[in-house]
Amino acid sequence: MTLAKQLKQGFALIVQYRRMVLLLYVLLVLLALLVVLPFQALINRVAGHSLSLEGLLKGWDYTFWNDFMNEYGAALTPVLQLSLLAMGVYLLAMIFFLGGIFSLFVHTPSVWDRALFWGQSARFFGRMLRLSIYFWLMQAAILAAFGALYLSLSKGLSPYQLDNDALIMGNLRLLLPFYLLVAVIVLMWQDYAKVVLVAQDEKRLYRPILAAWRFVFRHFAAAFVLYITLLALLGLLNWLNLQWYPLIEEKTGFLILLSFFLSQLVLVLRLLLRLAQWSTATAFWQSKQSGELENNA
Amino acid sequence: MPDMNPLKATLTLLLGLGLLLGSAEAQRDPRSFAAPLSPRTASYDIALNLDTEKHQVKATQVLTFTNPSEDTIWTLQFHLYYNAFRNNRSTFVAEGGVLTLSMSEEDLEKGRWAWIKVTEAKDSRGRDLSRNMRYIRPDDGNPNDYTVLEIPLAEPVLPYQSCRLEMKWQSQIPKLMIRTGYNRDFYFMAQWFPKLGVYEPAGTRFAEKGAWNCHQYHSNTEYYGEFGVYKVAITAPSEYVVGASGFLLDQKKQGNNTTHIYLAEDVIDFTWAACPHFVEVKDKWQGTDIRLLIMPEHLHQKERFLQPAKNTLSFFASYLEPYPYPTLTIVSPPYYGLMCGAMEYPTLITSATLSALPPGIRTTETLVTHELTHQYFMQMLASNEQEEPWMDEGFTAFFEGKIMDRYLPEGVVAWDRMGLHIGSEEFRRGRFFEAENPQVNPLSDFGWEFRHGSYSPIVYGKAAVALNTLEGLLGEATMQAIMQTYFARWKFKHPGRQDFIDVVNEVVQQRHGDQFGSDMNWFLEPVIFGTEMCDYSVASISNTLMPEPLGIFEEIDKPLLPEEEQPELYRSKVVLYRLGGLVIPQEIKVVFDDGEVVLANWDGQARSHELVYTGEKQVLSAFLDSDWKTPLDKNRINNSYTLEPDKTGLQRTCAALLSWLQAAMLSLSLLL
């Protein structure tokens, strides 16, 4: 199966289950609103009648925020806590939905199957949570190892030890590609572990983890190209976002709305690309499995 | 000896004298000042050897001191700042507590402490003065502090007479920790020699009678010096590139070493730096040679030093007076010398940079501007940083903001993509108000009395914001006139705060008469000697419909009855509060619903004040200090009130926050 075909198949699955995309996007909006609405109410309460609000139109108004934090900063603490809570809830919710998302991609019902989605989400939640934790620990260990290596090469960034501050960036440039490579491979492995977990409905997690590792190892080139292509698309999207963002001077309600809709479009595309990583991985895994079965037969 | 005609002898003598003077004139470096700029009270001739193996200096020093007073002076007092690093109980370490940061375990175990020792002191008649010299602790009596040395003289220095003192001394250079020392092969030699204190005649600053002003070394402050001429011969290994105060007179190679002879005239101190890796970049601004000593890895950042230096010199040339010295040396230390990366000494400054410092973060530019401004405030206007640090750092911070905002209007932190632009002055104000306790010290405290992290926010921040406020009240032209008068009157002298206050009052009286009262002490005294904050607010606006007049009134024959075509009259009230303790007169811009703008004034004295208007118009908004003349007001948000707020900016912020939060959540999902 060619790369283009894999991508096409992956995106076709997402389009097929667009209600799922809508659900995930609505979740994203609602959780963000959970933070933004109290924040807006707070600003309205303490500065709602102040002409200094107009300064916010120019972007980041240092003096406004500085005075705000000095005078009313304590009131912002619950909002900050709420934002952390919202992120935690989002993470947990996404872990919950993983079972449903992968079940749709694995079983590919012809239409959106609500029962399958919710049922499998609940069914796999515990295992997906554990699987995520295992891989987070793995990612943390990799980050710590590269961090330690970086600090060791950069002599702890100590002005008393380091020869030359160019090494701070130089070592980072040297190590970062390797770190990203390893981290991406682990992320890819994690995605295939989820595919195997749902497809084979394994109770013991080490089996899908090992099976996914074997799969990634055996089909590394194709799997990696697929994964990195989607990451590159994500990078391209973020780059484009950074390009257009400063072009719109958000000085009027219309331009603010336009900019907001464009931001939301980018977010939806980012969500689609994340889902595409999962759907293409599932399709790729299934194509290889069916190929092996045919060979065995 | 042949007999000689007296006329011939006289002519020969005159000719000889003429030749001698002519040759002396011919020897005078063209960069040397034709006439002294300063009183040249204490001049030094120093010859030193730098031992880069032991990190030691051995030197001979000849001091010529002229008594600036009518007093008879029996002792000389010297700063021996390197003794602050002699043990971990010195006043410097007790206050700063940072010494062991720079010392390795090995240094501590082997007792490698820094020190400076005067091994010989003789007067002009060769009498040994070292036997009676002793350490004194004028500030805190700390017996473990050895940073001030007093040398009794065999014969006193009579009023306005000079004395000469020959010294030999040796020092162990400290590991670079703050301001001075070495790390590896980089040497930054500040406060490195026995430096005479300042003899203050009666009437100078706080001195009621003539006395030495020679403080111990404190962690917050260091400067107060007497003007003089420094001729310094620095002998160092030939591979070392040396930079120093003043200009290079001569260079002589002897074996593996090179002696660099520098001359610095009319300065209060002398500093030098050496490192074998320095790359020298030369530039010029009008008559001043700019020499940048920079590490090879930072060379691509050179314009970040040179351009702000030229901007600052141009600014002061038009604002005050041109920089008079023939040279300016900028030292950009290596990363392992970063601890001295923001220092100012006469005609030599340091400014740090990093290879990957983003262009939108103007740290290097700010440091160059700030440290170069010190050539005016601390160097030429030689105030006492130890006793009145705000007159040094505060004035410098004020001008730093002015210069940075003029030449880099996009801000000291500038990130276009995010709409982030923070101006220098607003950044300084922000850092002052976000201090944990901006009221912990008045500006008038001595440098070492600032505790609990209050030094920087108050000495730099409050002083700069207060000077900005003074400028806001008086206008830019008057502020410039004040600074010009202050500089012209006190350059190459030792001004104190009262001297500045006197200049302010004099210039304001000349330019504005009694517009601001009989003097400006109502503003200056609480700002300098007090700790109160300034905060004014518009508490509320109300527009109450007035009932039409009904009933029996004087001079009207019959009772007034309800009329259908009566215009509606409103009683509009704006309530203002003074929430802070500091009193500053306020200007209020009141806008009515028909677009009319009325400016009202309030003396700001009472805790609350009302503005009442009666008419057919309603008040729409009120704005205290709308032109932001009073940056000392700690809360701009409550300075205004409007009944019809424009929430577009808030909508933009909330929309952006919503998108950022969503983006953050989506990024988290990459971990799943």
Short mmCIF file of N, CA and C in Angstrom, two decimals, chain B residues 51 74 77 87 117 121 131 152 198 232 304 307 309 316 351 362 368 386 417 446 496 529 533 556 593 617 631 635:
data_model
loop_
_atom_site.label_atom_id
_atom_site.label_comp_id
_atom_site.label_asym_id
_atom_site.label_seq_id
_atom_site.Cartn_x
_atom_site.Cartn_y
_atom_site.Cartn_z
N ASP B 51 50.33 37.89 37.50
CA ASP B 51 50.81 36.51 37.48
C ASP B 51 49.61 35.61 37.16
N TRP B 74 45.61 64.33 58.96
CA TRP B 74 46.66 63.55 59.63
C TRP B 74 46.69 62.08 59.19
N GLN B 77 42.86 57.34 54.27
CA GLN B 77 42.06 56.10 54.34
C GLN B 77 41.92 55.50 52.94
N ASN B 87 37.68 36.22 53.89
CA ASN B 87 37.04 35.21 54.75
C ASN B 87 35.53 35.26 54.49
N LYS B 117 47.26 43.03 50.28
CA LYS B 117 48.13 43.42 51.39
C LYS B 117 49.00 44.58 50.96
N ALA B 121 54.64 51.28 52.80
CA ALA B 121 54.05 52.61 52.58
C ALA B 121 55.04 53.65 53.08
N ARG B 131 54.07 50.82 59.66
CA ARG B 131 54.04 50.27 61.01
C ARG B 131 52.77 50.68 61.77
N PRO B 152 48.20 56.46 59.22
CA PRO B 152 48.55 57.75 59.84
C PRO B 152 49.81 58.32 59.16
N VAL B 198 37.35 59.44 49.87
CA VAL B 198 37.11 60.84 49.49
C VAL B 198 37.15 61.69 50.77
N VAL B 232 48.87 53.88 34.51
CA VAL B 232 48.97 52.50 34.98
C VAL B 232 49.71 51.66 33.95
N ARG B 304 25.23 45.08 18.22
CA ARG B 304 24.34 45.23 19.38
C ARG B 304 25.04 45.98 20.51
N GLN B 307 26.08 50.11 18.13
CA GLN B 307 25.02 51.05 17.79
C GLN B 307 24.41 51.69 19.03
N ALA B 309 25.84 52.16 21.82
CA ALA B 309 26.86 53.06 22.39
C ALA B 309 26.82 54.39 21.66
N PHE B 316 23.35 62.07 24.70
CA PHE B 316 23.88 62.97 25.73
C PHE B 316 24.55 64.20 25.14
N SER B 351 29.32 44.72 29.12
CA SER B 351 27.95 44.37 28.76
C SER B 351 27.97 42.94 28.26
N ARG B 362 16.32 42.77 24.11
CA ARG B 362 17.36 43.80 23.97
C ARG B 362 18.23 43.92 25.21
N VAL B 368 24.42 48.15 27.47
CA VAL B 368 25.36 49.15 26.93
C VAL B 368 24.84 50.55 27.24
N GLN B 386 27.44 54.73 47.58
CA GLN B 386 27.24 53.96 48.81
C GLN B 386 26.19 54.61 49.71
N ARG B 417 5.08 38.80 16.11
CA ARG B 417 4.07 37.76 15.86
C ARG B 417 3.03 37.68 16.97
N PHE B 446 20.97 54.52 52.93
CA PHE B 446 22.29 54.13 52.44
C PHE B 446 22.17 52.81 51.68
N GLY B 496 25.21 65.94 46.10
CA GLY B 496 24.33 65.15 46.95
C GLY B 496 22.90 65.44 46.58
N PHE B 529 12.30 60.79 50.71
CA PHE B 529 12.43 60.40 52.11
C PHE B 529 11.29 59.51 52.60
N MET B 533 2.87 55.20 48.63
CA MET B 533 2.61 54.92 47.21
C MET B 533 1.56 55.89 46.69
N ILE B 556 -40.51 85.05 41.85
CA ILE B 556 -41.46 84.54 40.84
C ILE B 556 -42.85 84.66 41.44
N ASP B 593 -21.69 63.03 26.81
CA ASP B 593 -22.31 62.20 25.78
C ASP B 593 -22.43 62.89 24.42
N LYS B 617 -26.38 67.61 29.27
CA LYS B 617 -25.47 66.54 28.87
C LYS B 617 -25.21 65.61 30.05
N PRO B 631 3.55 58.22 36.13
CA PRO B 631 3.76 56.76 36.16
C PRO B 631 3.93 56.21 37.58
N ASN B 635 -1.61 51.95 39.85
CA ASN B 635 -2.67 51.19 39.18
C ASN B 635 -3.34 52.06 38.12
#
